Coordinates of C-alpha atoms (C1' of nucleotides) in Angstrom, one line a residue:
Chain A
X676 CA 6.6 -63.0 18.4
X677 CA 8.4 -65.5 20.5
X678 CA 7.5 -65.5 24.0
X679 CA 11.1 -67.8 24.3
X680 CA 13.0 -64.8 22.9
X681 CA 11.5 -62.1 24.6
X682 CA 11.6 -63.7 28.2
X683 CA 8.0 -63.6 28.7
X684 CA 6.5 -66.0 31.4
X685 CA 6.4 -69.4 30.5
X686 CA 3.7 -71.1 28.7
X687 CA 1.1 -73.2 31.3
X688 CA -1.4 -76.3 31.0
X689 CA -4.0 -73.2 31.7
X690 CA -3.2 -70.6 29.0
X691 CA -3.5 -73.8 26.3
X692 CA -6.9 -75.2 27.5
X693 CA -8.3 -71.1 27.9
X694 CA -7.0 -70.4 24.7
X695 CA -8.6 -73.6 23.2
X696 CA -11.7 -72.5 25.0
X697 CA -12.1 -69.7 23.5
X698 CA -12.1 -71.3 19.8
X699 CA -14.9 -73.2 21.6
X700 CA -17.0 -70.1 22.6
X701 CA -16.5 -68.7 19.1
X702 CA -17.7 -71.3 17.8
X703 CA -14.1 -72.1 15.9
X704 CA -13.4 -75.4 17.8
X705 CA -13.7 -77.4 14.5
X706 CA -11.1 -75.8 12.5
X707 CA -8.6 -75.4 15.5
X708 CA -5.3 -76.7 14.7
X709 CA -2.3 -77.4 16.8
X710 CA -0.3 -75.3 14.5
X711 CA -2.6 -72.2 14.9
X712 CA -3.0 -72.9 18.8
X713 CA 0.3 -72.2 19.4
X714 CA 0.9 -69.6 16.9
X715 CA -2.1 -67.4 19.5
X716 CA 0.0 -68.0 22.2
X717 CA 3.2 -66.8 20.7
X718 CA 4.9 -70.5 20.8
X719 CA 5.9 -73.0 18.6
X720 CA 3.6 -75.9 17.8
X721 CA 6.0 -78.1 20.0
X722 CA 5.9 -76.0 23.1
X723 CA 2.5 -77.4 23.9
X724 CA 3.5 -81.0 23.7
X725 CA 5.0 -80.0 27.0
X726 CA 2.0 -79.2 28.7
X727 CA -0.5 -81.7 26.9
X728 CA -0.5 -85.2 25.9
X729 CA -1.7 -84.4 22.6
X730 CA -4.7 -82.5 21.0
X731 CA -7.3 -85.1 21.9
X732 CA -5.7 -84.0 25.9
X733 CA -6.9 -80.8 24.6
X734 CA -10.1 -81.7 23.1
X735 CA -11.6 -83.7 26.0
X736 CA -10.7 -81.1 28.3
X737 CA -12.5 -78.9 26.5
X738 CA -15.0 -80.9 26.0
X739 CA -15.7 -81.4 29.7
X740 CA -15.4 -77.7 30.8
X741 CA -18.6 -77.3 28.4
X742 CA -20.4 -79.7 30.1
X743 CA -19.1 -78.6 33.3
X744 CA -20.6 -75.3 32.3
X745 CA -23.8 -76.8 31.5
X746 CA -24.1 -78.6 35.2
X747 CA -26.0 -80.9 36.8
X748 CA -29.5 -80.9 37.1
X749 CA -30.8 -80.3 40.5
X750 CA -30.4 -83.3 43.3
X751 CA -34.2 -83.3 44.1
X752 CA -35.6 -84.2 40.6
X753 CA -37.2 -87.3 40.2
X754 CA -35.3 -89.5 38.5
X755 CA -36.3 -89.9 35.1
X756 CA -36.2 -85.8 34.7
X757 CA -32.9 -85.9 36.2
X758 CA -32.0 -88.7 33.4
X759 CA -33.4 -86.5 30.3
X760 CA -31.3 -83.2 31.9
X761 CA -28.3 -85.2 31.7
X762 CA -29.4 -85.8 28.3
X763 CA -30.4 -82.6 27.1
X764 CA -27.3 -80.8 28.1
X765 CA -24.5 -83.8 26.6
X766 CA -26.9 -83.3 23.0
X767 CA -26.3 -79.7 23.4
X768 CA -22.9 -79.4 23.9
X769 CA -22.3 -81.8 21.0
X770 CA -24.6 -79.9 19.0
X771 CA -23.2 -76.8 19.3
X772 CA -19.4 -78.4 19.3
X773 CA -19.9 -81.2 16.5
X774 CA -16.1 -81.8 16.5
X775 CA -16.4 -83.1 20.2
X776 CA -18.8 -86.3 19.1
X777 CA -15.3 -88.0 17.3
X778 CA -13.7 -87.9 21.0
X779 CA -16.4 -90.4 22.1
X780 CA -15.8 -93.0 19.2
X781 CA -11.9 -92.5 19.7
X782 CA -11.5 -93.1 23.5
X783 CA -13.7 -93.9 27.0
X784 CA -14.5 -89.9 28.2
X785 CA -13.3 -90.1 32.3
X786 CA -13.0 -86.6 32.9
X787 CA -13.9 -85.1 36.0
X788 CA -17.7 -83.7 34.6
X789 CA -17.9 -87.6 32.6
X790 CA -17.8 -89.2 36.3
X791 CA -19.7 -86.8 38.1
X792 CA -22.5 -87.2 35.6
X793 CA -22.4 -90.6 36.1
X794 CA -22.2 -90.0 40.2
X795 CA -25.1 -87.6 40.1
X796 CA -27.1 -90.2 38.2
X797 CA -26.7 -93.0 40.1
X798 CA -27.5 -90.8 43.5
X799 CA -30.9 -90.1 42.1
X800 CA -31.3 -93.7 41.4
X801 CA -30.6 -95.1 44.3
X802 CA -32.3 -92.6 46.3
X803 CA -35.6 -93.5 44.1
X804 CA -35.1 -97.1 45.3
X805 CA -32.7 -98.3 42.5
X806 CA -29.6 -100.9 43.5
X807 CA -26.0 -99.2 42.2
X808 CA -26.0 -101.7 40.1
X809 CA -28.9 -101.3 38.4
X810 CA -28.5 -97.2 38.9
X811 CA -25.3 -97.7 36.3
X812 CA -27.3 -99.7 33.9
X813 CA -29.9 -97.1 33.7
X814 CA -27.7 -94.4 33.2
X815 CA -25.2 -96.5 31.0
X816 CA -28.3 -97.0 28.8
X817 CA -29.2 -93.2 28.7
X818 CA -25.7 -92.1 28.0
X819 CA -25.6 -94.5 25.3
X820 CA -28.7 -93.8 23.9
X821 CA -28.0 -89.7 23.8
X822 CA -24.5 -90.5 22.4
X823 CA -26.6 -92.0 19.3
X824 CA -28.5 -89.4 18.6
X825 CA -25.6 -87.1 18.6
X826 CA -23.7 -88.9 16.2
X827 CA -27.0 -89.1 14.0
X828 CA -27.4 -84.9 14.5
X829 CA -23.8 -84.9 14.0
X830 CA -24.2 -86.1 10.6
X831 CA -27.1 -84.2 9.7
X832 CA -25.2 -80.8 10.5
X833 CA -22.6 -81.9 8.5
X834 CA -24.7 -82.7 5.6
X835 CA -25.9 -79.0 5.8
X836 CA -29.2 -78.6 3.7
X837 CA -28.2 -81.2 1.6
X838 CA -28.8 -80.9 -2.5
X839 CA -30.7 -84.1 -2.6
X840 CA -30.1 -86.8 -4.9
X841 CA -32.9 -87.5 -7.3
X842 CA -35.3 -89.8 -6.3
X843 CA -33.4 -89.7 -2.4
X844 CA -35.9 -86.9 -1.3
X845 CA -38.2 -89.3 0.7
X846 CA -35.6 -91.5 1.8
X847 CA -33.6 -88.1 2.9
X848 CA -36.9 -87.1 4.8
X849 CA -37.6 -89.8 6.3
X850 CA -34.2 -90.1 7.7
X851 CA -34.4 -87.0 8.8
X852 CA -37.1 -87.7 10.9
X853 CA -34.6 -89.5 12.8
X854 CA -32.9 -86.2 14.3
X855 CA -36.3 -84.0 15.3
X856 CA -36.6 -83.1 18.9
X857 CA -39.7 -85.0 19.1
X858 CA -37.6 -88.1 18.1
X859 CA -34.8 -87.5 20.9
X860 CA -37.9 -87.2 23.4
X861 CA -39.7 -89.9 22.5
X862 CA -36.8 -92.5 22.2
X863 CA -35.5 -90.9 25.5
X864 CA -38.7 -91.7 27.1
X865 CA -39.2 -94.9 26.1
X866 CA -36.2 -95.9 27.3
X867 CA -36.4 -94.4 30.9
X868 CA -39.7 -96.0 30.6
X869 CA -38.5 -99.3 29.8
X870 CA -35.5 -99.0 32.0
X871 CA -37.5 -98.0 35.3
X872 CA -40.0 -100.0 35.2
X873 CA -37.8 -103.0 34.1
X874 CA -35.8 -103.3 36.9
X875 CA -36.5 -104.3 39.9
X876 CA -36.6 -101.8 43.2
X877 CA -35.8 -102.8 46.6
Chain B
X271 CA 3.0 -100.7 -13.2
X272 CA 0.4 -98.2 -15.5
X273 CA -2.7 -99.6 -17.0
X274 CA -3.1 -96.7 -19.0
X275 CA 0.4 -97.4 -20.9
X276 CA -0.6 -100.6 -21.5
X277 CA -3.5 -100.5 -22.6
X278 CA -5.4 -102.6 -20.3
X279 CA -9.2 -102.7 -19.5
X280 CA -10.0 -99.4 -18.1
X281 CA -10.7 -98.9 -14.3
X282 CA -14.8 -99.1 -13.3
X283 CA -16.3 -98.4 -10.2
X284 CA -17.2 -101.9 -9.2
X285 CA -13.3 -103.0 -9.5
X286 CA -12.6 -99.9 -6.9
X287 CA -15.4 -101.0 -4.5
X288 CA -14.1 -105.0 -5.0
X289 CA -10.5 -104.0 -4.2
X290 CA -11.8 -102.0 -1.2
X291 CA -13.8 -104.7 -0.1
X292 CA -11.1 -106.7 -0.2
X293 CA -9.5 -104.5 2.8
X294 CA -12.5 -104.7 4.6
X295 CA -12.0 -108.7 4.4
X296 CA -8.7 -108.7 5.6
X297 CA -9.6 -106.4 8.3
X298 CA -7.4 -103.3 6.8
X299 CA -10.2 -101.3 6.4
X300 CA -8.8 -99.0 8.7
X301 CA -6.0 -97.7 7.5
X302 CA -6.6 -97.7 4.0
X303 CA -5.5 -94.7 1.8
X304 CA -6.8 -93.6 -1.6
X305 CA -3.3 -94.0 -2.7
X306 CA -2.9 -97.4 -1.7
X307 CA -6.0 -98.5 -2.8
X308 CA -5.0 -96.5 -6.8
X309 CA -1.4 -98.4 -6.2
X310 CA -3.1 -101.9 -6.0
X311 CA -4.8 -101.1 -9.0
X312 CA -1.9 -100.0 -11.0
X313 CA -3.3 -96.7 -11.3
X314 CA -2.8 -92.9 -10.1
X315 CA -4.9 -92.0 -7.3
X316 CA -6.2 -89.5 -9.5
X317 CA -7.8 -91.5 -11.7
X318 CA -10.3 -93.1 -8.8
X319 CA -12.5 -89.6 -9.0
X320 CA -13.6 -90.7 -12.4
X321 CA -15.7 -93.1 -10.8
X322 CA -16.3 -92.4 -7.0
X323 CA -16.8 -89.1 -5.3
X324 CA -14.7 -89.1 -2.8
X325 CA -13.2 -91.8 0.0
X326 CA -16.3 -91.4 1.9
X327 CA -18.1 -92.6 -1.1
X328 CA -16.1 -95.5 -1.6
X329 CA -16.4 -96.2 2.7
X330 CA -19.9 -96.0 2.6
X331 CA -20.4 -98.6 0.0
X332 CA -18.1 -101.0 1.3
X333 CA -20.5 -100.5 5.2
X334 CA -23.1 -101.1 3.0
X335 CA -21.9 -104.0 1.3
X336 CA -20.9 -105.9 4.8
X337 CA -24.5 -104.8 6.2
X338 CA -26.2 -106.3 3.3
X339 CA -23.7 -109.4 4.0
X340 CA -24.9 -110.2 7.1
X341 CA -28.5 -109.9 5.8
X342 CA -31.8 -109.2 7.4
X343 CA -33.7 -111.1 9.8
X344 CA -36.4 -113.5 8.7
X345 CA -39.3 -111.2 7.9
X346 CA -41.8 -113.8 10.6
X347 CA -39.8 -113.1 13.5
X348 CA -41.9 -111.2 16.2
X349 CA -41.0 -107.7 16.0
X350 CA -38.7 -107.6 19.5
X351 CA -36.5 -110.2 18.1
X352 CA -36.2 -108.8 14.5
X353 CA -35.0 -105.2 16.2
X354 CA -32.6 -106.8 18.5
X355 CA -31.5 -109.0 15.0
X356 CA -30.9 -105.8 13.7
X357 CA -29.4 -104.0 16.3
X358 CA -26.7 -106.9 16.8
X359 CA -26.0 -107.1 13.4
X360 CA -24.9 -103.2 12.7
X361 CA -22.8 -103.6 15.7
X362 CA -21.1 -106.3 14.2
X363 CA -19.8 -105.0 11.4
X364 CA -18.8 -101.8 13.4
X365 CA -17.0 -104.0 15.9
X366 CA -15.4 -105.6 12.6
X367 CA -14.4 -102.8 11.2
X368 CA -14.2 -99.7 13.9
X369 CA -13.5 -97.1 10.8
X370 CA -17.0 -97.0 9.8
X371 CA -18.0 -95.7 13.1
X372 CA -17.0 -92.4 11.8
X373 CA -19.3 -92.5 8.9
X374 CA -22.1 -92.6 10.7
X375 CA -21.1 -89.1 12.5
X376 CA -20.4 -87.4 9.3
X377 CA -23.1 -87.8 7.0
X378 CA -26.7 -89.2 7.0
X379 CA -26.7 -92.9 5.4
X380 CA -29.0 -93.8 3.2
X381 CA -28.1 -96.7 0.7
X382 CA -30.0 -99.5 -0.3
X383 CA -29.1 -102.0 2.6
X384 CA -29.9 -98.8 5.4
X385 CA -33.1 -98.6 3.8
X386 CA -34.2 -102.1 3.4
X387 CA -33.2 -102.6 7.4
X388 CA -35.8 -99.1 8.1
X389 CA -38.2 -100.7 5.5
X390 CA -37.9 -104.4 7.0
X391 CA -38.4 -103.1 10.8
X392 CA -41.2 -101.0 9.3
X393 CA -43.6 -104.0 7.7
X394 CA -42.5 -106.4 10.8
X395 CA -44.0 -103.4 12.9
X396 CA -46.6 -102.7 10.8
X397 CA -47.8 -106.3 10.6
X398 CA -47.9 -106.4 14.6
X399 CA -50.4 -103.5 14.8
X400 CA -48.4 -100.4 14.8
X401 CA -49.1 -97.4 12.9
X402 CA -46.1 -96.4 10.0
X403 CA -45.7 -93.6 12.4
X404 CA -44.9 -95.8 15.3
X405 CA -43.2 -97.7 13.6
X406 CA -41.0 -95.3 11.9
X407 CA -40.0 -94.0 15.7
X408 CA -39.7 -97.5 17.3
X409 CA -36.8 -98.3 14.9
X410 CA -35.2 -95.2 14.4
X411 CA -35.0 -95.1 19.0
X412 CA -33.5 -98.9 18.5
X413 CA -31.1 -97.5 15.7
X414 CA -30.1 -94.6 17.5
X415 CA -29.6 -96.4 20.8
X416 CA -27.1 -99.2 18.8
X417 CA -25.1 -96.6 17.3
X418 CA -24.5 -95.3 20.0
X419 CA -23.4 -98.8 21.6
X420 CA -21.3 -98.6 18.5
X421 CA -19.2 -95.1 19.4
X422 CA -18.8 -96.3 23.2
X423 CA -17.1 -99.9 21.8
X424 CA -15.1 -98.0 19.0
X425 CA -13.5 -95.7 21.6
X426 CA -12.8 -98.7 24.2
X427 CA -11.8 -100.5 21.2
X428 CA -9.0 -98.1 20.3
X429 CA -8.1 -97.4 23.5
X430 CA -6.9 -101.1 23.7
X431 CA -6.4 -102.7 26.9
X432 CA -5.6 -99.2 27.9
X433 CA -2.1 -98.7 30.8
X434 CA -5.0 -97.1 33.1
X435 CA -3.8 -94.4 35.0
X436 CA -3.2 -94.6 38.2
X437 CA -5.8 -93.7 40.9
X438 CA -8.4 -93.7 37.6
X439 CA -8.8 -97.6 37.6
X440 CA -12.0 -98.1 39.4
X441 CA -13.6 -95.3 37.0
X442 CA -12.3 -97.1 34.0
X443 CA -13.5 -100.7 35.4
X444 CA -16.9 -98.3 35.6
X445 CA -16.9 -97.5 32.4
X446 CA -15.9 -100.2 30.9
X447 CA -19.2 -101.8 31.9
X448 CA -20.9 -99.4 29.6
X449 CA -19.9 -101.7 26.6
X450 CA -20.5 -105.5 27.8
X451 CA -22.9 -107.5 25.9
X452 CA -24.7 -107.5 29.0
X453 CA -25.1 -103.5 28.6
X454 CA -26.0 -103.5 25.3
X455 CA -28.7 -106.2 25.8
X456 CA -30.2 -105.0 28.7
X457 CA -30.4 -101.3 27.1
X458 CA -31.7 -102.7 23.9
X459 CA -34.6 -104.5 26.1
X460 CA -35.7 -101.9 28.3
X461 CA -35.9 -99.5 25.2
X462 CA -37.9 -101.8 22.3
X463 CA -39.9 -102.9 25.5
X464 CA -40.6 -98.9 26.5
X465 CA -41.3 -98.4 23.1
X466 CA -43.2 -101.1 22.2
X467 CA -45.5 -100.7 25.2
X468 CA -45.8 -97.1 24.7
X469 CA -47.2 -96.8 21.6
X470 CA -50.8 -96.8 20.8
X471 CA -51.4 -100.2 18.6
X472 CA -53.8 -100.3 16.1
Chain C
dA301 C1' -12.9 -90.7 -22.4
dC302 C1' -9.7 -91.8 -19.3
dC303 C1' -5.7 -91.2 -17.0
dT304 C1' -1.2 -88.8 -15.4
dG305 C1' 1.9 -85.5 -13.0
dA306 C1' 2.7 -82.1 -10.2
dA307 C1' 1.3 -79.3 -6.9
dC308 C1' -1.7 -77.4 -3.1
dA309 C1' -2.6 -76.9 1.4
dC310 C1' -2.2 -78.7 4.9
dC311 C1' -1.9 -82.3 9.2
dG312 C1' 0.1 -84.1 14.1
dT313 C1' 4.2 -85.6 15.9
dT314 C1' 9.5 -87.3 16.4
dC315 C1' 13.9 -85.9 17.3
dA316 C1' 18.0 -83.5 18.3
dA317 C1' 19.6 -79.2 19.3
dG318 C1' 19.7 -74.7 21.3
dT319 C1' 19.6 -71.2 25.4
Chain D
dA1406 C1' 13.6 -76.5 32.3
dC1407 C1' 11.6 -74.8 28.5
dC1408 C1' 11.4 -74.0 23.9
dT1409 C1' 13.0 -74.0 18.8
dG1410 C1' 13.9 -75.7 14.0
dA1411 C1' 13.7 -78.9 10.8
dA1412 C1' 12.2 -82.8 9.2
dC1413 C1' 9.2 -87.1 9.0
dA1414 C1' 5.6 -89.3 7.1
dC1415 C1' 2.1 -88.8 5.4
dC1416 C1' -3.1 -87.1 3.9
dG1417 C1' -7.2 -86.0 0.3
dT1418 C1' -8.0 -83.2 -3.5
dT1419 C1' -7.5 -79.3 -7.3
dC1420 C1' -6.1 -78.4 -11.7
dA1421 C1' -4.2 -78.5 -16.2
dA1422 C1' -2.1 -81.4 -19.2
dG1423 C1' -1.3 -85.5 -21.8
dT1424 C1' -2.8 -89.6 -25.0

DNA sequence: ACCTGAACACCGTTCAAGT
DNA sequence: ACCTGAACACCGTTCAAGT
């Protein structure tokens, strides 16, 4: 089951980052290991260290064909609806893949999908009237916002249906109520709000 | 090196947390091991479970311990000021000490210090005319946002002053202005001003 | 009651060597 | 050029046993 021995082709950049794709669309992304990776694609957990810088090279690529998948919203929105797309679809990739929400605390995300984000944002902005400047403030601010409330569903997932502590129960709830949809729109909203109508327009 | 041969005072909870504390202070926080932390206590790492449940136990304390350090805003401040007060101060002590970061993405935290900053926000919120409700959202949108101030500085942080790579400069200089004071201030505004403005006052 | 000793079940990554 | 084999340098945590 050696690919060296047998004088199969040779492992590629692309066989890794589909392999590690398909952990993702099975939902196994959390529990991936290097060691495992590599056993799949009839290698030797060094083999890969050829191809990739490491497995957070893996990860964030990974990471950024989901929200490649996902898309941008579409061009003519108004801005603020274009904002809370971008939103949506970074909380749902992060949802669905909690394992991906470490890769933003451990380094800056530049990936191709990361910048055009960013680009497709700051289009909209500036076509509404917005200086670039102020355009990358206003999507800084969203970004940074949406990235906090993943952490915070992050958690919650993790937690499971927690066995409360005794005498936690309220506290527990009312944290929870930090994590609702309601509570993602509403602080999303504001902020757009604020943002918007904060800054001045030429 | 054993306390248990001889016969010293046996090891309580409060000497674990101290010692750990101690790391924090001297900004090791981050690479502490249970096994160090049982070696400095002339003890078997073992013998920590006795009294904590597991590292994340011992982590979350310590976070709570620095957050109750640096205290809560004076309870008179208008209720902008005493948001931003607390939004500055949790990023402090994640700036200080990056390692908590991760807490906050695996489990829901809820100690005493947590809750007295939701409870403090609350009755300053409260006392300016807002319902509990509102109240309740405003801070958990101003919490939400600063954490996730927190996970963009943690990942610049360990990044470094990163060799950029070449051609990807200019995106990193963009990114980098995600996590400038600046950034975090102006976000911070336009969201307790969004929120405070949208919310129906008593 | 409190702690030890040894093992479990792994990690990601380095290095030098093989073909 | 591409891959292997073995080791490095650890982790947190379980379990049964010791005093």
């Amino acid at each position: 089951v050696s690919r060296f021995k047998t004088n199969a082709a040779p492992l590629t950049r692309a066989e890794i980052l589909d392999a590690a794709m398909r952990h993702a669309r099975s939902g196994t992304l959390e529990q991936l290991s290097l060691r495992a990776l590599a056993d799949e694609l009839d290698v030797t957990p060094m083999a890969l260290y050829r191809h990739v810088r490491d497995k957070d090279d893996i990860l964030e690529s990974v990471a950024d064909a989901l929200l490649g998948e996902a898309g941008l919203p579409e061009p003519d929105e108004p801005a603020p609806a274009y904002l809370v797309a971008l939103a949506v679809s970074l909380r749902q990739v992060v949802r669905d893949h909690p394992s991906i929400m470490a890769l933003y605390t451990r380094r800056p995300q530049v990936r191709a999908m990361a910048v055009a984000r960013l680009d497709g944002a700051r289009q909209v902005l500036v076509r509404a009237g917005y200086t670039v400047d102020d355009a990358q403030r206003i999507y800084a601010a969203v970004h940074t916002y949406t990235l906090g409330f993943c952490a915070l569903e992050t958690a919650r997932q993790a937690a499971g249906t927690p066995p409360p502590t005794a005498g936690q129960e309220d506290t527990d709830a009312l944290i929870a109520g930090f994590v609702t949809e309601e509570q993602f729109r509403y602080g999303l909203g504001a902020l757009i709000a604020g943002a918007t109508e904060g800054s001045a327009r030429a």
